[in-house]
Short mmCIF file of C-alpha atoms and ligand atoms in Angstrom, two decimals:
data_model
loop_
_atom_site.label_atom_id
_atom_site.label_comp_id
_atom_site.label_asym_id
_atom_site.label_seq_id
_atom_site.Cartn_x
_atom_site.Cartn_y
_atom_site.Cartn_z
CA MET A 1 -1.61 -25.00 10.66
CA THR A 2 -3.42 -23.71 7.61
CA GLN A 3 -4.99 -20.30 7.27
CA THR A 4 -7.53 -19.24 4.69
CA ILE A 5 -7.11 -15.94 2.90
CA THR A 6 -9.43 -14.21 0.46
CA VAL A 7 -7.96 -13.92 -3.03
CA ILE A 8 -9.31 -11.34 -5.48
CA ARG A 9 -7.88 -11.79 -8.97
CA GLY A 10 -9.21 -8.46 -10.17
CA ASP A 11 -9.20 -6.81 -13.58
CA GLY A 12 -6.78 -6.19 -16.44
CA ILE A 13 -3.36 -7.62 -15.54
CA GLY A 14 -4.82 -8.68 -12.16
CA PRO A 15 -5.42 -12.37 -12.98
CA GLU A 16 -1.96 -12.67 -14.59
CA ILE A 17 0.02 -11.24 -11.67
CA MET A 18 -2.15 -13.12 -9.16
CA GLU A 19 -1.43 -16.42 -10.90
CA ALA A 20 2.29 -15.62 -10.69
CA ALA A 21 2.07 -14.55 -7.05
CA LEU A 22 0.16 -17.67 -6.02
CA PHE A 23 2.68 -19.82 -7.91
CA VAL A 24 5.49 -18.36 -5.77
CA LEU A 25 3.40 -18.53 -2.61
CA ASP A 26 2.62 -22.20 -3.25
CA ALA A 27 6.32 -22.89 -3.73
CA MET A 28 6.91 -21.53 -0.20
CA ASN A 29 4.57 -23.98 1.53
CA ALA A 30 3.27 -21.17 3.71
CA GLY A 31 0.22 -23.22 4.68
CA LEU A 32 -2.31 -20.89 3.09
CA GLN A 33 -5.62 -21.80 1.51
CA TYR A 34 -7.27 -19.50 -0.95
CA GLU A 35 -10.90 -18.49 -1.02
CA GLU A 36 -11.57 -16.80 -4.33
CA ALA A 37 -13.85 -13.77 -4.40
CA ASP A 38 -14.79 -11.36 -7.16
CA ALA A 39 -14.63 -7.59 -7.26
CA GLY A 40 -14.40 -4.94 -9.96
CA MET A 41 -15.45 -5.37 -13.58
CA VAL A 42 -15.38 -9.18 -13.30
CA ALA A 43 -17.86 -8.97 -10.44
CA LEU A 44 -20.04 -6.48 -12.28
CA GLU A 45 -20.35 -8.91 -15.19
CA LYS A 46 -20.87 -12.02 -13.04
CA HIS A 47 -22.94 -10.69 -10.14
CA GLY A 48 -24.25 -7.34 -11.38
CA GLU A 49 -22.30 -5.36 -8.78
CA LEU A 50 -18.75 -4.14 -8.35
CA LEU A 51 -18.40 -5.26 -4.76
CA PRO A 52 -20.70 -8.24 -4.06
CA GLN A 53 -21.83 -9.01 -0.51
CA SER A 54 -20.23 -12.48 -0.80
CA THR A 55 -16.83 -10.81 -1.29
CA LEU A 56 -17.32 -8.56 1.73
CA ASP A 57 -18.38 -11.62 3.76
CA SER A 58 -15.31 -13.53 2.67
CA ILE A 59 -12.96 -10.72 3.74
CA ARG A 60 -14.81 -10.33 7.03
CA ARG A 61 -14.52 -14.05 7.70
CA ASN A 62 -10.88 -14.52 6.73
CA ARG A 63 -9.67 -11.08 7.86
CA ILE A 64 -6.85 -11.23 5.31
CA ALA A 65 -7.19 -10.53 1.60
CA LEU A 66 -4.71 -10.50 -1.24
CA LYS A 67 -6.08 -8.28 -3.95
CA SER A 68 -5.14 -7.52 -7.54
CA PRO A 69 -5.96 -4.13 -9.05
CA LEU A 70 -9.59 -3.36 -9.80
CA THR A 71 -10.92 -1.18 -12.56
CA THR A 72 -13.45 1.35 -11.36
CA PRO A 73 -15.66 2.06 -14.37
CA VAL A 74 -16.20 5.74 -14.98
CA GLY A 75 -19.65 6.93 -13.88
CA GLU A 76 -20.58 3.69 -12.12
CA GLY A 77 -21.45 3.33 -8.44
CA PHE A 78 -18.72 4.40 -6.01
CA SER A 79 -16.03 6.89 -6.77
CA SER A 80 -13.52 4.09 -6.13
CA ILE A 81 -13.91 0.45 -5.12
CA ASN A 82 -10.63 0.66 -3.25
CA VAL A 83 -11.75 3.64 -1.20
CA GLU A 84 -15.02 1.80 -0.55
CA LEU A 85 -13.18 -1.28 0.75
CA ARG A 86 -11.06 0.88 3.06
CA LYS A 87 -14.23 2.47 4.41
CA ARG A 88 -16.16 -0.78 4.87
CA PHE A 89 -13.40 -2.39 6.93
CA ASP A 90 -12.01 0.77 8.52
CA LEU A 91 -8.58 0.00 7.06
CA TYR A 92 -7.02 3.03 8.67
CA ALA A 93 -3.34 2.41 7.96
CA ASN A 94 -1.96 2.41 4.43
CA VAL A 95 1.57 1.08 4.67
CA ARG A 96 3.83 1.50 1.64
CA PRO A 97 7.47 0.47 1.77
CA ALA A 98 9.88 1.91 -0.78
CA LYS A 99 13.23 0.20 -1.07
CA SER A 100 16.06 0.39 -3.58
CA PHE A 101 16.41 -2.74 -5.66
CA PRO A 102 19.23 -3.71 -8.01
CA ASN A 103 18.87 -3.45 -11.80
CA THR A 104 15.85 -1.16 -11.88
CA LYS A 105 15.58 2.08 -13.81
CA SER A 106 15.65 3.97 -10.55
CA ARG A 107 17.46 7.20 -9.83
CA PHE A 108 18.37 5.65 -6.49
CA PRO A 109 19.63 2.11 -7.11
CA SER A 110 20.72 2.07 -3.47
CA GLY A 111 20.17 3.97 -0.25
CA VAL A 112 16.38 4.17 -0.10
CA ASP A 113 14.68 2.06 2.53
CA LEU A 114 11.66 3.80 3.97
CA ILE A 115 8.02 3.16 4.77
CA THR A 116 5.21 5.65 4.30
CA VAL A 117 2.39 5.19 6.81
CA ARG A 118 -0.60 7.06 5.44
CA GLU A 119 -3.83 7.71 7.31
CA ASN A 120 -6.41 6.06 5.11
CA THR A 121 -9.85 7.15 6.34
CA GLU A 122 -9.87 10.90 7.05
CA GLY A 123 -8.54 14.17 5.72
CA ALA A 124 -9.39 15.35 2.24
CA TYR A 125 -10.63 11.91 1.14
CA ILE A 126 -13.76 11.48 3.26
CA GLY A 127 -15.89 12.52 0.30
CA GLU A 128 -18.07 14.74 2.49
CA GLY A 129 -19.01 18.32 1.94
CA GLN A 130 -18.18 18.34 -1.74
CA SER A 131 -20.22 20.94 -3.53
CA LEU A 132 -20.24 23.21 -6.50
CA SER A 133 -22.21 26.43 -6.44
CA GLU A 134 -25.05 26.76 -8.89
CA ASP A 135 -23.19 29.23 -11.05
CA GLY A 136 -20.28 26.77 -11.23
CA GLU A 137 -17.89 29.39 -9.85
CA THR A 138 -17.15 28.01 -6.39
CA ALA A 139 -16.26 24.50 -5.30
CA MET A 140 -16.04 23.32 -1.70
CA LEU A 141 -14.70 20.31 0.11
CA THR A 142 -14.64 19.40 3.78
CA GLN A 143 -11.53 18.02 5.41
CA LYS A 144 -11.93 16.22 8.68
CA ILE A 145 -9.15 15.21 11.04
CA THR A 146 -9.89 13.66 14.42
CA ARG A 147 -7.69 13.25 17.46
CA ARG A 148 -8.60 9.55 17.55
CA GLY A 149 -7.75 9.05 13.89
CA SER A 150 -4.46 10.90 14.27
CA GLU A 151 -3.55 9.05 17.43
CA ARG A 152 -4.09 5.59 16.02
CA ILE A 153 -2.13 6.21 12.82
CA VAL A 154 0.83 7.78 14.62
CA ARG A 155 0.78 4.97 17.16
CA TYR A 156 0.73 2.47 14.32
CA ALA A 157 3.85 4.12 12.86
CA PHE A 158 5.74 4.01 16.16
CA GLU A 159 4.72 0.42 16.84
CA LEU A 160 5.86 -0.49 13.33
CA ALA A 161 9.21 1.17 14.04
CA ARG A 162 9.65 -0.90 17.20
CA LYS A 163 8.56 -4.12 15.54
CA THR A 164 10.85 -3.70 12.54
CA GLY A 165 13.84 -2.26 14.38
CA ARG A 166 13.58 1.09 12.66
CA LYS A 167 14.99 4.12 14.45
CA LYS A 168 13.16 7.21 13.29
CA VAL A 169 9.65 8.45 12.58
CA THR A 170 9.16 11.65 10.59
CA VAL A 171 5.80 13.35 11.13
CA VAL A 172 4.86 15.13 7.90
CA HIS A 173 2.35 17.99 8.13
CA LYS A 174 1.39 21.49 7.01
CA ALA A 175 0.38 22.85 10.40
CA ASN A 176 1.88 26.26 9.66
CA ILE A 177 -0.93 26.91 7.15
CA LEU A 178 -3.64 24.30 7.81
CA LYS A 179 -3.73 25.25 11.44
CA SER A 180 -6.89 23.40 12.45
CA THR A 181 -6.58 20.05 10.65
CA SER A 182 -2.86 19.57 10.24
CA GLY A 183 -2.39 21.35 13.57
CA LEU A 184 -4.48 18.77 15.40
CA PHE A 185 -2.59 15.96 13.67
CA LEU A 186 0.79 17.42 14.65
CA ARG A 187 -0.17 18.13 18.28
CA THR A 188 -1.56 14.61 18.65
CA ALA A 189 1.58 13.14 17.07
CA ARG A 190 3.77 14.94 19.61
CA VAL A 191 1.82 13.41 22.50
CA VAL A 192 2.14 9.91 21.05
CA ALA A 193 5.83 10.38 20.20
CA ALA A 194 6.57 11.17 23.84
CA GLU A 195 5.53 7.61 24.72
CA TYR A 196 8.28 6.22 22.48
CA PRO A 197 11.56 7.67 23.78
CA ASP A 198 13.47 4.82 22.12
CA ILE A 199 12.42 6.03 18.64
CA GLN A 200 13.73 9.29 17.27
CA CYS A 201 10.97 11.61 16.06
CA ASN A 202 11.23 14.66 13.84
CA GLU A 203 8.68 16.94 12.20
CA MET A 204 8.79 18.12 8.61
CA ILE A 205 6.51 20.32 6.51
CA VAL A 206 5.16 18.47 3.49
CA ASP A 207 6.58 20.63 0.71
CA ASN A 208 10.06 20.53 2.20
CA THR A 209 9.61 16.76 2.63
CA CYS A 210 9.11 16.38 -1.11
CA MET A 211 12.33 18.20 -1.84
CA GLN A 212 14.24 16.33 0.86
CA LEU A 213 12.97 12.99 -0.50
CA VAL A 214 14.37 13.77 -3.92
CA MET A 215 17.65 15.24 -2.62
CA ARG A 216 18.47 12.96 0.30
CA PRO A 217 16.00 10.07 0.61
CA GLU A 218 18.39 8.13 2.85
CA GLN A 219 17.53 10.43 5.79
CA PHE A 220 14.02 8.88 6.02
CA ASP A 221 13.07 5.73 7.86
CA ILE A 222 9.32 5.84 8.60
CA ILE A 223 7.10 8.70 7.45
CA VAL A 224 3.69 9.16 9.03
CA THR A 225 1.18 11.59 7.59
CA THR A 226 -2.42 12.38 6.73
CA ASN A 227 -4.35 10.94 3.79
CA LEU A 228 -3.70 13.34 0.90
CA PHE A 229 -0.05 14.00 1.76
CA GLY A 230 0.50 10.26 2.16
CA ASP A 231 -1.05 9.52 -1.21
CA ILE A 232 1.29 11.92 -2.96
CA ILE A 233 4.41 11.13 -0.94
CA SER A 234 4.07 7.37 -1.33
CA ASP A 235 3.85 7.68 -5.11
CA LEU A 236 6.86 9.97 -5.06
CA CYS A 237 8.72 7.31 -3.07
CA ALA A 238 7.66 4.57 -5.52
CA GLY A 239 9.12 6.72 -8.27
CA LEU A 240 12.42 7.07 -6.38
CA VAL A 241 12.99 3.31 -6.40
CA GLY A 242 11.99 2.43 -9.94
CA GLY A 243 8.29 2.78 -10.37
CA LEU A 244 5.02 1.01 -10.00
CA GLY A 245 6.15 -2.52 -10.82
CA LEU A 246 7.99 -2.62 -7.48
CA ALA A 247 5.61 -0.78 -5.16
CA PRO A 248 3.48 -2.79 -2.72
CA GLY A 249 0.91 -1.56 -0.22
CA ALA A 250 -1.01 -2.84 2.76
CA ASN A 251 -4.34 -1.52 4.02
CA ILE A 252 -4.59 -2.40 7.67
CA GLY A 253 -7.42 -2.17 10.17
CA THR A 254 -8.29 -3.94 13.40
CA GLU A 255 -10.84 -6.26 11.76
CA ALA A 256 -9.17 -6.96 8.41
CA ALA A 257 -6.16 -6.26 6.24
CA ILE A 258 -5.93 -6.08 2.46
CA PHE A 259 -2.62 -6.45 0.64
CA GLU A 260 -2.16 -5.18 -2.91
CA ALA A 261 0.13 -3.67 -5.50
CA VAL A 262 0.05 0.11 -5.67
CA HIS A 263 -0.40 0.06 -9.46
CA GLY A 264 -3.67 -0.30 -11.34
CA SER A 265 -5.04 -2.82 -13.83
CA ALA A 266 -2.73 -1.61 -16.66
CA PRO A 267 -5.21 -2.07 -19.53
CA ASP A 268 -2.46 -1.21 -22.03
CA ILE A 269 -0.57 -4.46 -21.33
CA ALA A 270 -3.41 -6.68 -20.04
CA GLY A 271 -3.59 -10.15 -21.57
CA LYS A 272 -0.03 -10.02 -22.92
CA GLY A 273 1.54 -11.88 -20.01
CA VAL A 274 4.28 -9.28 -19.54
CA ALA A 275 3.16 -7.51 -16.36
CA ASN A 276 5.73 -7.36 -13.58
CA PRO A 277 4.49 -9.51 -10.68
CA CYS A 278 6.94 -8.00 -8.16
CA ALA A 279 4.66 -5.36 -6.64
CA LEU A 280 2.03 -7.95 -5.77
CA LEU A 281 4.74 -10.35 -4.57
CA LEU A 282 6.19 -7.67 -2.30
CA ALA A 283 2.65 -7.19 -0.97
CA VAL A 284 2.61 -10.94 -0.31
CA GLY A 285 5.77 -10.32 1.74
CA GLN A 286 3.93 -7.68 3.79
CA MET A 287 1.07 -10.13 4.25
CA LEU A 288 3.41 -12.88 5.48
CA ASP A 289 4.91 -10.44 7.99
CA HIS A 290 1.43 -9.47 9.11
CA ILE A 291 0.19 -13.03 9.66
CA GLY A 292 3.21 -13.99 11.71
CA GLN A 293 5.44 -15.58 9.07
CA PRO A 294 8.38 -13.14 9.02
CA GLU A 295 10.87 -15.87 8.02
CA ASN A 296 8.88 -16.61 4.88
CA ALA A 297 8.54 -12.87 4.18
CA THR A 298 12.32 -12.45 4.37
CA ARG A 299 12.85 -15.56 2.24
CA LEU A 300 10.57 -14.14 -0.43
CA ARG A 301 12.24 -10.72 -0.45
CA HIS A 302 15.69 -12.32 -0.71
CA ALA A 303 14.53 -14.41 -3.68
CA ILE A 304 13.17 -11.28 -5.42
CA VAL A 305 16.41 -9.37 -4.86
CA ALA A 306 18.52 -12.33 -6.03
CA THR A 307 16.45 -12.62 -9.21
CA LEU A 308 16.81 -8.89 -9.91
CA GLU A 309 20.55 -9.12 -9.25
CA ALA A 310 20.87 -12.03 -11.68
CA LYS A 311 18.69 -10.20 -14.25
CA ASP A 312 16.96 -13.53 -14.68
CA SER A 313 13.76 -13.41 -16.74
CA LEU A 314 12.93 -9.79 -15.79
CA THR A 315 9.83 -8.30 -17.37
CA PRO A 316 10.10 -5.57 -20.06
CA ASP A 317 9.35 -2.71 -17.63
CA LEU A 318 12.66 -3.60 -15.94
CA GLY A 319 14.43 -3.82 -19.28
CA GLY A 320 14.28 -7.62 -19.46
CA GLU A 321 12.88 -10.04 -21.98
CA GLY A 322 11.05 -12.32 -19.57
CA ASN A 323 7.34 -12.50 -18.92
CA THR A 324 5.11 -12.60 -15.86
CA MET A 325 5.33 -16.36 -15.33
CA SER A 326 9.01 -16.83 -16.25
CA PHE A 327 9.89 -14.05 -13.81
CA ALA A 328 7.78 -15.71 -11.11
CA LYS A 329 9.43 -19.08 -11.77
CA ALA A 330 12.87 -17.50 -11.56
CA ILE A 331 11.92 -16.04 -8.17
CA ALA A 332 10.45 -19.32 -6.94
CA SER A 333 13.64 -21.17 -7.89
CA ARG A 334 15.61 -18.90 -5.53
CA LEU A 335 13.43 -19.31 -2.46
P1 NAI B 401 -1.88 1.71 -13.97
O1 NAI B 401 -1.08 1.59 -12.71
O2 NAI B 401 -2.79 0.61 -14.30
O3 NAI B 401 -0.85 1.87 -15.21
C1 NAI B 401 0.09 2.94 -15.32
C2 NAI B 401 1.25 2.51 -16.24
O4 NAI B 401 2.10 1.60 -15.52
C3 NAI B 401 0.80 1.78 -17.49
O5 NAI B 401 1.63 2.12 -18.54
C4 NAI B 401 0.99 0.31 -17.13
O6 NAI B 401 1.24 -0.51 -18.23
C5 NAI B 401 2.19 0.36 -16.20
N1 NAI B 401 2.13 -0.72 -15.20
C6 NAI B 401 1.30 -0.80 -14.12
N2 NAI B 401 1.51 -1.92 -13.44
C7 NAI B 401 2.48 -2.60 -14.10
C8 NAI B 401 3.13 -3.85 -13.89
N3 NAI B 401 2.81 -4.66 -12.86
N4 NAI B 401 4.07 -4.24 -14.77
C9 NAI B 401 4.40 -3.46 -15.81
N5 NAI B 401 3.84 -2.26 -16.06
C10 NAI B 401 2.88 -1.83 -15.22
O7 NAI B 401 -2.65 3.09 -13.89
P2 NAI B 401 -3.85 3.67 -14.78
O8 NAI B 401 -3.63 3.35 -16.21
O9 NAI B 401 -3.97 5.08 -14.35
O10 NAI B 401 -5.16 2.93 -14.27
C11 NAI B 401 -5.78 1.81 -14.92
C12 NAI B 401 -6.95 1.32 -14.09
O11 NAI B 401 -6.51 0.82 -12.84
C13 NAI B 401 -8.01 2.38 -13.78
O12 NAI B 401 -9.27 1.81 -14.00
C14 NAI B 401 -7.83 2.66 -12.30
O13 NAI B 401 -9.05 2.98 -11.69
C15 NAI B 401 -7.32 1.33 -11.79
N6 NAI B 401 -6.50 1.44 -10.58
C16 NAI B 401 -6.70 0.50 -9.59
C17 NAI B 401 -5.93 0.49 -8.46
C18 NAI B 401 -6.18 -0.57 -7.44
O14 NAI B 401 -7.00 -1.46 -7.63
N7 NAI B 401 -5.49 -0.54 -6.32
C19 NAI B 401 -4.88 1.50 -8.24
C20 NAI B 401 -4.71 2.41 -9.36
C21 NAI B 401 -5.52 2.38 -10.47
MG1 MG B 402 -2.61 7.18 -5.06
#
């Protein structure tokens, strides 16, 4: 059976890492067809807008998109194309695994294997109620947390734990200070957690969580938290395991899901063919899990680990002398 997915090659290093990712994906015979769609600077040049209707239609139709990084031009249209996409499709769950890999420049070459589940649509990132007083002395911002939004993200985290055989969910909050917003999130999380007696649940305040992550990251399994805390914590976790070249992310909603690397379009190395394709490939792994091909997802992850172990054709960010395509070919040869 074939399935069509939307492919967005994106800006900067986007086309290079997408070519590499599709090369590996083709080598897997996963039965996927690609519908190409434009977004970002490429789309602005070709269609006169950053996020053309045809791209939105394609994602709506196929429900699955693999997306390279997009450059949001300063002072143009939306504050961020990525935030806009999350809003349009109500992609409420941002799922970011962080796992130790061999031969990275990580401080934790082993022992880290956790997933941050970040609420993606509420909190400090709704973009509402932002104002600056006329004298420029006072700035304001509205944060909104809903019981429904909290419930569905915490439920997503517990369901993910069950599905992946993980044992523990840590609810990260700041309810001691942010009594209304973080308080509602925490109270809702407790109600949901009670429905999952098979999964251990603990609560941790966000600042302590940051210290604990750096001191003893092995204590974490799944972290679930609100938008701003999740943004910061997931980058912290990416840093623990060796940086952006290895950090994938999924944006999941009920109508669509978009899989991407956490990093941006890396203008400093664009066009040189040296970008690390692993983050996007690990996002491909998340996508394969999501569309019901867990065997292929595992196959892909094993091939990535084996290639890192062999130090075969690694890109310069990992200390190697390979390039984007030679790295991808080395991975494909180990599938
Ligand atoms: P960036 O992630 O593009 O680059 C940060 C540093 O990491 C650079 O030194 C870059 O060379 C390096 N890097 C990133 N990905 C790499 C890879 N695969 N292999 C090797 N090295 C890699 O962040 P920056 O410079 O802050 O943003 C550049 C542009 O990307 C901006 O326009 C920003 O808006 C956009 N962006 C897009 C995202 C998305 O589409 N999801 C996410 C983050 C930023
Ligand atoms: Mg971020």
